[in-house]
């Protein structure tokens, strides 16, 4: 199970994370932690109106949380808030049930399917999504 | 004297396959496995002698009370406690320490006094003191550590003055493996009038412990880390100190006389055992202690010490691996990190090879900050582990490095 978990796609995102680093002028910076693992994540979000025009992440974490965050940034950069909320719902279904909602292509995120069977690690994969949600709430409040 | 093969036969769970591989259980500092002798004792007691204790005059009530009190005596003898009346059964080390924080700390530690702790304490021997200190206005002080993870005795002496009401210290660190000189510390503390609590959760399972010799005021440990069941722990306290304390939990069993508006307290140790105690757990723990006595604690100590030395040596030689804690004179835990691999990934990949290790902060977040790490991996050993199992762990670590492409 674990070997499948640490498959090529996940390892690729872990070793060469997309959108890694800090943004110069983020609209919102939001931090998330996973006390169980000690994962620490900082998301820089740059909004233009309804669009998430840029996103980057930094911090420390396990392979699953780093890869999951990298995949999130790749998927959501350029999306509207409405689309992001839709994807958040899709991800929640996916990580709960281990498969994507009907008709939805999760792309690289599909490689996290094995995590759904490991309750202890679900939080690692979910961390970037819950952190982003907090960022959206803050942006909408501004 | 049992051979290691015979010992392993007494622990059926060790024959398990995990992910198709033979289980290599190296998470003993978190909890130990149970021998059939202890499991059988539990069944026999529940099948033939079980009832509540200290209540019924019926036959089973008498049998259960006899066995429960015999378990107390067995525990007292195992750690050479000066008196079995000072042996209080609790739910575990955590409850034992909370009992002292409430019943001793809140009553006897005064505003402006200090509690002296160390940065290597498990949260169970830190958070109760944080709350207690806040409630009475006491100060927390921390005994400095040397870079190798042992206590700096000279620096500590300077903090140990007459304003210290209590020194609360772990006997063996659950991360660093450091064995603290608790007898020397108790002596130093008593010289300035401070009381001493020792967290023995990682000591009693692994080495001969002599409470009369250590001469602390309180000593706490758990059953489940020493081949016994969960849900039972021990607090030993000096009788004169326990006598002066008010109860912690209140209700049945701990009373002498109850009126509508007030009550008087039962004698020791019952004053601190409110409600129905962990009866069958005490009987099972007693059987676990018999098992350890049969094997011999000296043998347990030297066996796990040899395993620890081998693991420490091999891990230290492995490229990219950092090992924490002192190189010699340590308890049977080895915390380490592999460069480029988060401990949770390492533990998940080792599990794939059947090797169970712990990964995380080990309920010692301040110590993680002191080590400047988020988390560590930790292998911990017990009497049923073998030298070959350490080789299996090392192979699994090399496999993990390969999977995560760490050179």
Short mmCIF file of C-alpha atoms in Angstrom, two decimals:
data_model
loop_
_atom_site.label_atom_id
_atom_site.label_comp_id
_atom_site.label_asym_id
_atom_site.label_seq_id
_atom_site.Cartn_x
_atom_site.Cartn_y
_atom_site.Cartn_z
CA UNK A 1 0.00 0.00 0.00
CA UNK A 2 2.73 2.44 1.01
CA UNK A 3 4.80 1.76 -2.09
CA UNK A 4 1.76 2.55 -4.21
CA UNK A 5 1.26 5.62 -2.08
CA UNK A 6 4.74 6.87 -2.86
CA UNK A 7 4.26 6.50 -6.59
CA UNK A 8 6.04 8.37 -9.37
CA UNK A 9 3.58 11.28 -9.65
CA UNK A 10 3.61 11.96 -5.91
CA UNK A 11 7.39 11.68 -5.73
CA UNK A 12 7.76 14.04 -8.68
CA UNK A 13 5.70 16.71 -6.87
CA UNK A 14 7.64 16.07 -3.66
CA UNK A 15 11.07 16.43 -5.25
CA UNK A 16 10.15 19.28 -7.61
CA UNK A 17 7.28 21.08 -5.96
CA UNK A 18 5.36 23.45 -8.26
CA UNK A 19 4.81 27.05 -7.18
CA UNK A 20 7.19 26.70 -4.26
CA UNK A 21 8.52 29.85 -2.57
CA UNK A 22 7.05 33.20 -1.57
CA UNK A 23 5.10 35.78 -3.61
CA UNK A 24 6.29 39.38 -3.51
CA UNK A 25 2.90 41.01 -3.08
CA UNK A 26 0.36 38.47 -1.90
CA UNK A 27 -3.20 39.66 -1.26
CA UNK A 28 -3.51 37.16 1.56
CA UNK A 29 -0.95 35.06 3.41
CA UNK A 30 -2.38 32.19 5.40
CA UNK A 31 -0.70 29.60 7.59
CA UNK A 32 -1.74 26.07 8.40
CA UNK A 33 -0.27 23.47 10.76
CA UNK A 34 -0.81 19.81 11.36
CA UNK A 35 0.13 19.30 15.02
CA UNK A 36 0.23 15.52 14.62
CA UNK A 37 3.04 15.58 12.03
CA UNK A 38 4.43 19.01 12.76
CA UNK A 39 3.70 20.00 9.15
CA UNK A 40 3.87 23.77 8.70
CA UNK A 41 2.46 25.40 5.57
CA UNK A 42 2.35 28.99 4.39
CA UNK A 43 0.20 29.86 1.37
CA UNK A 44 0.65 33.18 -0.44
CA UNK A 45 -2.49 34.04 -2.43
CA UNK A 46 -2.75 36.80 -5.03
CA UNK A 47 -6.30 37.68 -6.07
CA UNK A 48 -7.44 39.90 -8.92
CA UNK A 49 -11.14 40.38 -8.37
CA UNK A 50 -12.67 36.93 -8.47
CA UNK A 51 -9.55 35.19 -9.77
CA UNK A 52 -6.72 33.53 -7.89
CA UNK A 53 -4.09 34.93 -10.23
CA UNK A 54 -1.09 33.56 -8.38
CA UNK A 55 -0.36 31.14 -5.53
CA UNK A 56 2.78 29.85 -3.90
CA UNK A 57 3.64 27.81 -0.84
CA UNK A 58 6.46 27.36 1.60
CA UNK A 59 6.98 25.47 4.84
CA UNK A 60 8.01 22.04 5.95
CA UNK A 61 6.13 18.80 5.70
CA UNK A 62 6.01 15.14 4.81
CA UNK A 63 6.02 13.93 1.21
CA UNK A 64 2.25 13.62 1.17
CA UNK A 65 1.57 17.14 2.41
CA UNK A 66 4.21 18.71 0.15
CA UNK A 67 3.00 16.82 -2.92
CA UNK A 68 -0.66 17.52 -2.12
CA UNK A 69 0.09 21.23 -1.79
CA UNK A 70 2.10 21.30 -5.00
CA UNK A 71 -0.79 19.60 -6.84
CA UNK A 72 -3.30 22.04 -5.36
CA UNK A 73 -1.36 25.09 -6.53
CA UNK A 74 -0.98 23.66 -10.02
CA UNK A 75 -4.68 22.88 -10.25
CA UNK A 76 -6.08 26.11 -8.82
CA UNK A 77 -3.79 28.84 -10.16
CA UNK A 78 -5.93 31.10 -12.38
CA UNK A 79 -9.26 29.66 -11.19
CA UNK A 80 -12.20 31.74 -9.93
CA UNK A 81 -13.31 31.62 -6.30
CA UNK A 82 -16.42 29.74 -7.39
CA UNK A 83 -14.31 27.14 -9.22
CA UNK A 84 -11.97 26.81 -6.22
CA UNK A 85 -14.93 26.10 -3.95
CA UNK A 86 -16.17 23.48 -6.39
CA UNK A 87 -12.73 21.80 -6.44
CA UNK A 88 -12.58 21.89 -2.66
CA UNK A 89 -15.84 19.94 -2.58
CA UNK A 90 -14.49 17.49 -5.16
CA UNK A 91 -11.30 16.98 -3.15
CA UNK A 92 -13.23 16.34 0.06
CA UNK A 93 -15.33 13.68 -1.65
CA UNK A 94 -12.20 12.20 -3.22
CA UNK A 95 -10.21 11.95 0.02
CA UNK A 96 -13.21 10.58 1.93
CA UNK A 97 -14.13 7.91 -0.60
CA UNK A 98 -10.81 7.29 -2.33
CA UNK A 99 -12.29 8.08 -5.74
CA UNK A 100 -13.28 11.19 -7.64
CA UNK A 101 -16.91 12.27 -7.96
CA UNK A 102 -18.48 10.93 -11.18
CA UNK A 103 -17.27 12.72 -14.26
CA UNK A 104 -14.50 14.64 -12.49
CA UNK A 105 -10.87 14.23 -13.55
CA UNK A 106 -8.68 14.89 -10.52
CA UNK A 107 -5.48 14.91 -12.61
CA UNK A 108 -2.31 14.36 -10.57
CA UNK A 109 -4.37 14.45 -7.36
CA UNK A 110 -5.67 11.02 -8.34
CA UNK A 111 -2.27 9.70 -7.19
CA UNK A 112 -3.32 10.48 -3.58
CA UNK A 113 -6.13 7.90 -3.71
CA UNK A 114 -4.27 5.54 -1.37
CA UNK A 115 -4.22 8.19 1.37
CA UNK A 116 -7.98 7.79 1.83
CA UNK A 117 -7.31 4.38 3.42
CA UNK A 118 -4.82 5.80 5.92
CA UNK A 119 -6.78 7.90 8.45
CA UNK A 120 -3.57 9.14 10.07
CA UNK A 121 -2.30 10.57 6.78
CA UNK A 122 -5.54 12.08 5.49
CA UNK A 123 -4.75 15.23 7.44
CA UNK A 124 -1.44 15.58 5.58
CA UNK A 125 -3.21 15.64 2.21
CA UNK A 126 -6.05 17.83 3.47
CA UNK A 127 -3.85 20.49 5.10
CA UNK A 128 -3.36 22.67 1.97
CA UNK A 129 -7.11 22.56 1.24
CA UNK A 130 -8.20 23.60 4.74
CA UNK A 131 -5.52 26.29 4.77
CA UNK A 132 -6.69 27.62 1.40
CA UNK A 133 -10.29 27.67 2.67
CA UNK A 134 -9.23 29.92 5.54
CA UNK A 135 -7.52 32.19 3.00
CA UNK A 136 -10.72 32.40 0.93
CA UNK A 137 -12.77 33.28 4.00
CA UNK A 138 -10.31 36.05 4.82
CA UNK A 139 -10.28 37.37 1.23
CA UNK A 140 -14.08 37.43 1.07
CA UNK A 141 -14.12 39.33 4.36
CA UNK A 142 -11.91 42.13 3.00
CA UNK B 1 16.21 -18.92 32.30
CA UNK B 2 14.16 -18.55 29.13
CA UNK B 3 15.89 -18.21 25.78
CA UNK B 4 14.92 -15.35 23.47
CA UNK B 5 13.10 -17.90 21.27
CA UNK B 6 11.08 -19.05 24.27
CA UNK B 7 10.35 -15.47 25.25
CA UNK B 8 9.10 -14.67 21.74
CA UNK B 9 6.76 -17.69 21.84
CA UNK B 10 5.05 -16.10 24.85
CA UNK B 11 4.01 -13.12 22.71
CA UNK B 12 1.67 -14.45 19.99
CA UNK B 13 1.37 -11.06 18.28
CA UNK B 14 5.06 -11.25 17.30
CA UNK B 15 4.16 -14.02 14.82
CA UNK B 16 1.94 -11.63 12.91
CA UNK B 17 2.53 -10.67 9.32
CA UNK B 18 2.25 -6.97 8.51
CA UNK B 19 1.97 -6.14 4.82
CA UNK B 20 3.12 -9.68 4.11
CA UNK B 21 6.29 -9.29 6.20
CA UNK B 22 7.15 -10.61 9.66
CA UNK B 23 6.28 -8.01 12.26
CA UNK B 24 9.27 -6.21 13.75
CA UNK B 25 7.78 -4.33 16.68
CA UNK B 26 10.03 -1.44 17.67
CA UNK B 27 7.49 0.89 19.27
CA UNK B 28 7.84 -0.38 22.82
CA UNK B 29 8.33 3.04 24.39
CA UNK B 30 4.78 3.85 23.26
CA UNK B 31 3.34 0.56 24.49
CA UNK B 32 4.58 -2.98 24.95
CA UNK B 33 3.05 -6.24 23.79
CA UNK B 34 1.52 -8.70 26.28
CA UNK B 35 2.64 -12.25 27.08
CA UNK B 36 0.10 -15.10 27.19
CA UNK B 37 0.85 -15.47 30.91
CA UNK B 38 -0.64 -12.01 31.56
CA UNK B 39 -3.58 -12.58 29.19
CA UNK B 40 -4.29 -15.93 30.86
CA UNK B 41 -4.21 -14.34 34.30
CA UNK B 42 -6.81 -11.83 33.13
CA UNK B 43 -9.07 -14.60 31.81
CA UNK B 44 -8.64 -16.83 34.87
CA UNK B 45 -9.45 -13.95 37.21
CA UNK B 46 -12.53 -12.87 35.25
CA UNK B 47 -13.72 -16.46 34.84
CA UNK B 48 -13.37 -17.55 38.44
CA UNK B 49 -12.59 -14.83 40.98
CA UNK B 50 -14.07 -11.57 39.72
CA UNK B 51 -16.23 -9.20 41.81
CA UNK B 52 -15.86 -5.67 43.10
CA UNK B 53 -13.25 -5.15 45.82
CA UNK B 54 -13.46 -3.96 49.44
CA UNK B 55 -17.26 -4.18 49.42
CA UNK B 56 -18.95 -7.54 49.20
CA UNK B 57 -18.63 -10.00 52.06
CA UNK B 58 -19.48 -12.75 49.61
CA UNK B 59 -16.85 -15.24 48.49
CA UNK B 60 -16.03 -13.66 45.15
CA UNK B 61 -15.73 -10.24 46.78
CA UNK B 62 -13.19 -11.74 49.19
CA UNK B 63 -11.27 -13.47 46.38
CA UNK B 64 -11.12 -10.34 44.23
CA UNK B 65 -10.01 -8.21 47.18
CA UNK B 66 -7.30 -10.71 48.09
CA UNK B 67 -5.98 -10.80 44.52
CA UNK B 68 -6.17 -7.02 44.10
CA UNK B 69 -4.22 -6.40 47.31
CA UNK B 70 -1.74 -9.13 46.38
CA UNK B 71 -1.16 -7.20 43.13
CA UNK B 72 -0.40 -4.09 45.17
CA UNK B 73 2.15 -6.01 47.23
CA UNK B 74 3.65 -7.45 44.05
CA UNK B 75 4.09 -3.96 42.58
CA UNK B 76 5.60 -2.66 45.85
CA UNK B 77 8.14 -5.50 45.91
CA UNK B 78 8.98 -5.08 42.23
CA UNK B 79 10.15 -1.50 42.75
CA UNK B 80 11.26 -2.06 46.36
CA UNK B 81 8.82 0.51 47.73
CA UNK B 82 9.27 1.15 51.45
CA UNK B 83 5.59 0.33 52.03
CA UNK B 84 2.78 -1.08 49.89
CA UNK B 85 0.43 1.46 51.51
CA UNK B 86 2.15 4.09 49.39
CA UNK B 87 1.25 2.24 46.17
CA UNK B 88 -1.80 3.90 44.61
CA UNK B 89 -3.38 2.37 41.53
CA UNK B 90 -4.29 4.98 38.92
CA UNK B 91 -5.20 4.86 35.23
CA UNK B 92 -1.61 5.54 34.17
CA UNK B 93 1.42 7.75 34.62
CA UNK B 94 -0.54 10.77 33.37
CA UNK B 95 -3.20 10.39 36.05
CA UNK B 96 -0.53 9.70 38.69
CA UNK B 97 1.20 13.01 37.93
CA UNK B 98 -2.08 14.91 37.73
CA UNK B 99 -2.97 13.49 41.14
CA UNK B 100 0.19 14.99 42.62
CA UNK B 101 -0.26 18.30 40.76
CA UNK B 102 -3.75 18.69 42.22
CA UNK B 103 -3.58 17.07 45.63
CA UNK B 104 -0.03 18.12 46.51
CA UNK B 105 0.76 21.05 44.19
CA UNK B 106 -2.34 23.13 44.63
CA UNK B 107 -2.25 22.70 48.39
CA UNK B 108 1.43 22.96 49.26
CA UNK B 109 3.10 24.98 46.50
CA UNK B 110 2.77 28.63 47.39
CA UNK B 111 2.68 31.85 45.39
CA UNK B 112 6.23 32.83 44.43
CA UNK B 113 7.66 29.31 44.87
CA UNK B 114 9.10 27.37 41.96
CA UNK B 115 8.68 23.98 40.26
CA UNK B 116 11.91 22.74 38.71
CA UNK B 117 11.47 20.66 35.55
CA UNK B 118 13.65 19.71 32.57
CA UNK B 119 13.20 20.47 28.84
CA UNK B 120 13.07 16.71 28.14
CA UNK B 121 9.80 16.10 30.00
CA UNK B 122 6.93 14.27 28.35
CA UNK B 123 3.86 16.55 28.13
CA UNK B 124 2.38 14.47 30.98
CA UNK B 125 5.08 15.81 33.31
CA UNK B 126 4.88 19.36 32.01
CA UNK B 127 1.31 20.46 31.29
CA UNK B 128 -0.06 19.53 34.77
CA UNK B 129 2.64 21.76 36.29
CA UNK B 130 1.90 24.61 33.88
CA UNK B 131 -1.74 24.62 35.02
CA UNK B 132 -0.88 24.17 38.67
CA UNK B 133 1.76 26.92 38.61
CA UNK B 134 -0.72 29.30 36.98
CA UNK B 135 -3.40 28.56 39.55
CA UNK B 136 -1.19 29.21 42.60
CA UNK B 137 1.14 31.81 41.07
CA UNK B 138 4.24 29.61 41.10
CA UNK B 139 7.17 29.83 38.70
CA UNK B 140 8.38 27.08 36.34
CA UNK B 141 12.13 26.62 36.03
CA UNK B 142 13.97 24.34 33.63
CA UNK B 143 17.11 22.42 34.43
CA UNK B 144 19.53 23.16 31.53
CA UNK B 145 20.70 20.33 29.28
CA UNK B 146 24.08 19.76 27.69
CA UNK B 147 24.30 19.35 23.89
CA UNK B 148 24.39 15.53 24.24
CA UNK B 149 20.96 15.56 25.92
CA UNK B 150 22.12 14.93 29.49
CA UNK B 151 21.39 17.30 32.35
CA UNK B 152 23.93 19.98 33.14
CA UNK B 153 24.27 19.19 36.84
CA UNK B 154 26.26 22.32 37.73
CA UNK B 155 23.78 24.65 35.98
CA UNK B 156 20.87 22.83 37.60
CA UNK B 157 22.33 23.22 41.08
CA UNK B 158 22.19 26.99 40.66
CA UNK B 159 18.43 26.84 40.02
CA UNK B 160 17.78 24.53 42.94
CA UNK B 161 17.42 26.94 45.87
CA UNK B 162 15.09 27.16 48.83
CA UNK B 163 12.33 28.75 46.71
CA UNK B 164 11.89 25.43 44.84
CA UNK B 165 8.91 23.52 46.23
CA UNK B 166 9.11 20.56 43.89
CA UNK B 167 11.46 18.98 41.38
CA UNK B 168 9.53 16.97 38.75
CA UNK B 169 11.80 15.01 36.46
CA UNK B 170 11.75 12.03 34.16
CA UNK B 171 13.86 9.01 35.12
CA UNK B 172 14.49 8.04 31.48
CA UNK B 173 13.74 10.34 28.52
CA UNK B 174 11.25 8.84 26.05
CA UNK B 175 13.10 10.55 23.17
CA UNK B 176 16.76 10.97 24.07
CA UNK B 177 17.04 7.83 26.17
CA UNK B 178 18.91 9.88 28.77
CA UNK B 179 18.96 8.20 32.19
CA UNK B 180 18.81 11.00 34.74
CA UNK B 181 20.64 10.69 38.09
CA UNK B 182 17.38 10.78 40.05
CA UNK B 183 18.90 9.57 43.32
CA UNK B 184 21.47 12.39 43.28
CA UNK B 185 18.78 14.91 42.31
CA UNK B 186 16.46 13.72 45.10
CA UNK B 187 19.31 14.17 47.58
CA UNK B 188 20.06 17.67 46.29
CA UNK B 189 16.38 18.64 46.32
CA UNK B 190 15.82 17.39 49.86
CA UNK B 191 18.79 19.45 51.04
CA UNK B 192 16.93 22.64 50.06
CA UNK B 193 13.59 21.37 51.35
CA UNK B 194 12.03 20.60 47.95
CA UNK B 195 9.92 17.53 47.24
CA UNK B 196 10.73 15.29 44.26
CA UNK B 197 8.49 13.55 41.73
CA UNK B 198 10.02 11.10 39.27
CA UNK B 199 8.26 10.08 36.04
CA UNK B 200 9.33 6.46 35.74
CA UNK B 201 7.19 5.47 32.74
CA UNK B 202 10.28 4.62 30.65
CA UNK B 203 12.40 3.29 33.54
CA UNK B 204 10.38 0.68 35.45
CA UNK B 205 9.73 -1.51 32.36
CA UNK B 206 13.40 -1.64 31.42
CA UNK B 207 15.70 -1.62 34.43
CA UNK B 208 15.75 -2.63 38.07
CA UNK B 209 14.24 0.33 39.98
CA UNK B 210 14.66 0.66 43.73
CA UNK B 211 12.38 3.30 45.22
CA UNK B 212 13.89 2.97 48.67
CA UNK B 213 17.29 3.80 47.25
CA UNK B 214 16.10 6.64 44.97
CA UNK B 215 14.31 8.18 47.96
CA UNK B 216 12.05 10.52 45.97
CA UNK B 217 8.69 11.65 47.37
CA UNK B 218 6.61 10.50 44.40
CA UNK B 219 7.29 7.99 41.63
CA UNK B 220 4.88 7.34 38.74
CA UNK B 221 4.69 4.62 36.08
CA UNK B 222 2.29 2.78 33.74
CA UNK B 223 1.27 -0.85 33.36
CA UNK B 224 0.95 -0.99 29.57
CA UNK B 225 4.62 -0.23 28.89
CA UNK B 226 5.74 -3.18 31.07
CA UNK B 227 3.81 -6.07 29.48
CA UNK B 228 0.65 -5.17 31.40
CA UNK B 229 -2.71 -3.82 30.26
CA UNK B 230 -3.77 -0.27 29.48
CA UNK B 231 -5.89 1.54 32.03
CA UNK B 232 -3.65 0.93 35.02
CA UNK B 233 -0.76 2.90 36.39
CA UNK B 234 0.94 3.42 39.70
CA UNK B 235 1.73 6.35 41.89
CA UNK B 236 4.02 5.62 44.77
CA UNK B 237 4.17 8.33 47.43
CA UNK B 238 5.92 8.73 50.75
CA UNK B 239 3.37 7.97 53.45
CA UNK B 240 3.90 11.17 55.45
CA UNK B 241 3.49 13.29 52.33
CA UNK B 242 0.41 11.36 51.18
CA UNK B 243 -1.12 11.65 54.67
CA UNK B 244 -0.93 15.45 54.51
CA UNK B 245 -2.58 15.61 51.09
CA UNK B 246 -6.29 16.02 50.43
CA UNK B 247 -7.94 13.56 47.99
CA UNK B 248 -7.76 14.04 44.22
CA UNK B 249 -10.82 12.22 42.86
CA UNK B 250 -13.67 11.78 45.30
CA UNK B 251 -16.62 9.40 45.60
CA UNK B 252 -16.93 5.82 46.75
CA UNK B 253 -14.10 3.77 48.28
CA UNK B 254 -11.98 6.79 49.27
CA UNK B 255 -14.22 7.76 52.22
CA UNK B 256 -14.40 6.68 55.84
CA UNK B 257 -17.64 8.35 56.92
CA UNK B 258 -20.02 10.40 54.83
CA UNK B 259 -22.67 12.77 56.16
CA UNK B 260 -24.99 14.94 54.13
CA UNK B 261 -22.71 17.94 54.47
CA UNK B 262 -19.23 16.50 54.89
CA UNK B 263 -17.07 13.38 54.77
CA UNK B 264 -13.86 11.96 56.21
CA UNK B 265 -11.21 10.17 54.22
CA UNK B 266 -10.23 6.54 54.10
CA UNK B 267 -6.75 5.34 55.06
CA UNK B 268 -3.89 5.11 52.58
CA UNK B 269 -3.79 4.10 49.83
CA UNK B 270 -7.61 4.01 49.48
CA UNK B 271 -7.93 7.75 50.08
CA UNK B 272 -6.60 8.16 46.54
CA UNK B 273 -8.52 5.33 44.87
CA UNK B 274 -12.01 6.77 44.35
CA UNK B 275 -14.60 4.59 42.65
CA UNK B 276 -14.15 1.03 41.45
CA UNK B 277 -10.42 0.66 40.78
CA UNK B 278 -8.90 -1.13 37.75
CA UNK B 279 -9.26 -4.54 39.41
CA UNK B 280 -8.68 -7.00 36.57
CA UNK B 281 -5.99 -4.67 35.21
CA UNK B 282 -4.15 -4.87 38.54
CA UNK B 283 -4.30 -8.67 38.47
CA UNK B 284 -3.00 -8.67 34.87
CA UNK B 285 -0.23 -6.23 35.76
CA UNK B 286 0.74 -8.51 38.64
CA UNK B 287 1.09 -11.41 36.20
CA UNK B 288 3.17 -9.20 33.86
CA UNK B 289 5.47 -8.40 36.78
CA UNK B 290 5.78 -12.11 37.58
CA UNK B 291 6.83 -12.62 33.97
CA UNK B 292 9.46 -9.87 34.21
CA UNK B 293 10.68 -11.33 37.51
CA UNK B 294 11.00 -14.77 35.90
CA UNK B 295 13.08 -13.38 33.05
CA UNK B 296 14.93 -11.10 35.47
CA UNK B 297 15.14 -7.32 35.23
CA UNK B 298 18.93 -7.44 35.10
CA UNK B 299 18.64 -9.59 31.97
CA UNK B 300 15.99 -7.28 30.48
CA UNK B 301 18.27 -4.32 31.10
CA UNK B 302 21.40 -5.86 29.60
CA UNK B 303 19.50 -7.35 26.63
CA UNK B 304 17.80 -4.09 25.66
CA UNK B 305 21.04 -2.23 26.28
CA UNK B 306 22.83 -4.46 23.78
CA UNK B 307 20.05 -3.90 21.23
CA UNK B 308 20.19 -0.15 21.82
CA UNK B 309 23.98 -0.04 21.40
CA UNK B 310 23.75 -1.91 18.11
CA UNK B 311 20.94 0.31 16.80
CA UNK B 312 22.74 3.47 17.91
CA UNK B 313 25.95 2.35 16.25
CA UNK B 314 24.39 1.25 12.94
CA UNK B 315 22.20 4.35 12.70
CA UNK B 316 25.15 6.64 13.47
CA UNK B 317 27.15 5.01 10.66
CA UNK B 318 24.32 5.24 8.13
CA UNK B 319 24.82 8.16 5.69
CA UNK B 320 22.30 10.96 6.16
CA UNK B 321 21.11 9.75 9.57
CA UNK B 322 21.21 11.96 12.66
CA UNK B 323 20.83 10.22 16.02
CA UNK B 324 19.72 12.16 19.11
CA UNK B 325 20.70 11.75 22.74
CA UNK B 326 23.74 10.48 24.58
CA UNK B 327 25.90 7.76 23.00
CA UNK B 328 26.28 5.69 26.16
CA UNK B 329 24.33 4.91 29.35
CA UNK B 330 20.95 5.29 27.74
CA UNK B 331 17.52 3.75 27.93
CA UNK B 332 16.26 1.53 25.08
CA UNK B 333 15.00 4.27 22.77
CA UNK B 334 16.84 5.69 19.77
CA UNK B 335 15.39 8.81 18.15
CA UNK B 336 16.76 9.71 14.74
CA UNK B 337 16.09 11.47 11.47
CA UNK B 338 17.04 10.64 7.90
CA UNK B 339 18.01 13.72 5.89
CA UNK B 340 15.40 14.50 3.25
CA UNK B 341 12.77 12.13 4.68
CA UNK B 342 10.00 13.30 6.97
CA UNK B 343 9.69 10.84 9.89
CA UNK B 344 6.08 10.08 8.95
CA UNK B 345 7.13 9.05 5.46
CA UNK B 346 9.91 6.96 6.96
CA UNK B 347 7.53 5.23 9.39
CA UNK B 348 5.02 4.57 6.59
CA UNK B 349 7.72 3.03 4.36
CA UNK B 350 9.14 0.96 7.25
CA UNK B 351 5.65 -0.31 7.99
CA UNK B 352 5.58 -1.62 4.44
CA UNK B 353 8.48 -3.87 5.48
CA UNK B 354 6.67 -4.93 8.67
CA UNK B 355 8.77 -2.65 10.87
CA UNK B 356 6.75 -0.65 13.42
CA UNK B 357 8.49 2.50 14.64
CA UNK B 358 7.10 5.73 16.05
CA UNK B 359 7.27 9.04 14.21
CA UNK B 360 6.27 12.44 15.51
CA UNK B 361 6.95 14.71 18.44
CA UNK B 362 6.63 11.92 21.04
CA UNK B 363 4.55 14.16 23.34
CA UNK B 364 7.67 16.27 23.87
CA UNK B 365 7.22 19.37 21.70
CA UNK B 366 9.54 21.58 23.80
CA UNK B 367 12.26 18.95 23.37
CA UNK B 368 11.68 18.93 19.58
CA UNK B 369 12.29 22.71 19.62
CA UNK B 370 15.43 22.19 21.70
CA UNK B 371 16.64 19.65 19.10
CA UNK B 372 15.55 22.11 16.36
CA UNK B 373 13.46 19.49 14.58
CA UNK B 374 9.74 19.21 13.82
CA UNK B 375 9.64 15.55 14.63
CA UNK B 376 11.81 12.46 14.77
CA UNK B 377 11.57 8.78 14.06
CA UNK B 378 12.07 6.55 17.10
CA UNK B 379 12.90 2.89 17.51
CA UNK B 380 12.47 1.43 21.00
CA UNK B 381 13.30 -2.04 22.19
CA UNK B 382 12.14 -4.61 24.71
CA UNK B 383 12.98 -8.05 25.97
CA UNK B 384 11.50 -9.86 22.94
CA UNK B 385 13.43 -7.91 20.28
CA UNK B 386 16.42 -9.49 18.54
CA UNK B 387 19.65 -8.28 16.96
CA UNK B 388 18.35 -9.54 13.58
CA UNK B 389 15.35 -7.23 13.87
CA UNK B 390 17.69 -4.25 13.97
CA UNK B 391 19.24 -5.44 10.70
CA UNK B 392 15.73 -5.67 9.21
CA UNK B 393 15.08 -2.07 10.35
CA UNK B 394 18.34 -0.87 8.78
CA UNK B 395 17.50 -2.60 5.48
CA UNK B 396 14.06 -0.99 5.56
CA UNK B 397 15.62 2.44 6.15
CA UNK B 398 17.87 1.93 3.11
CA UNK B 399 14.83 0.87 1.09
CA UNK B 400 12.98 4.04 2.19
CA UNK B 401 15.93 6.16 1.08
CA UNK B 402 15.75 4.46 -2.30
CA UNK B 403 12.00 4.96 -2.69
CA UNK B 404 12.26 8.65 -1.78
CA UNK B 405 15.44 8.95 -3.88
CA UNK B 406 17.57 10.12 -0.98
CA UNK B 407 21.16 9.24 -1.82
#
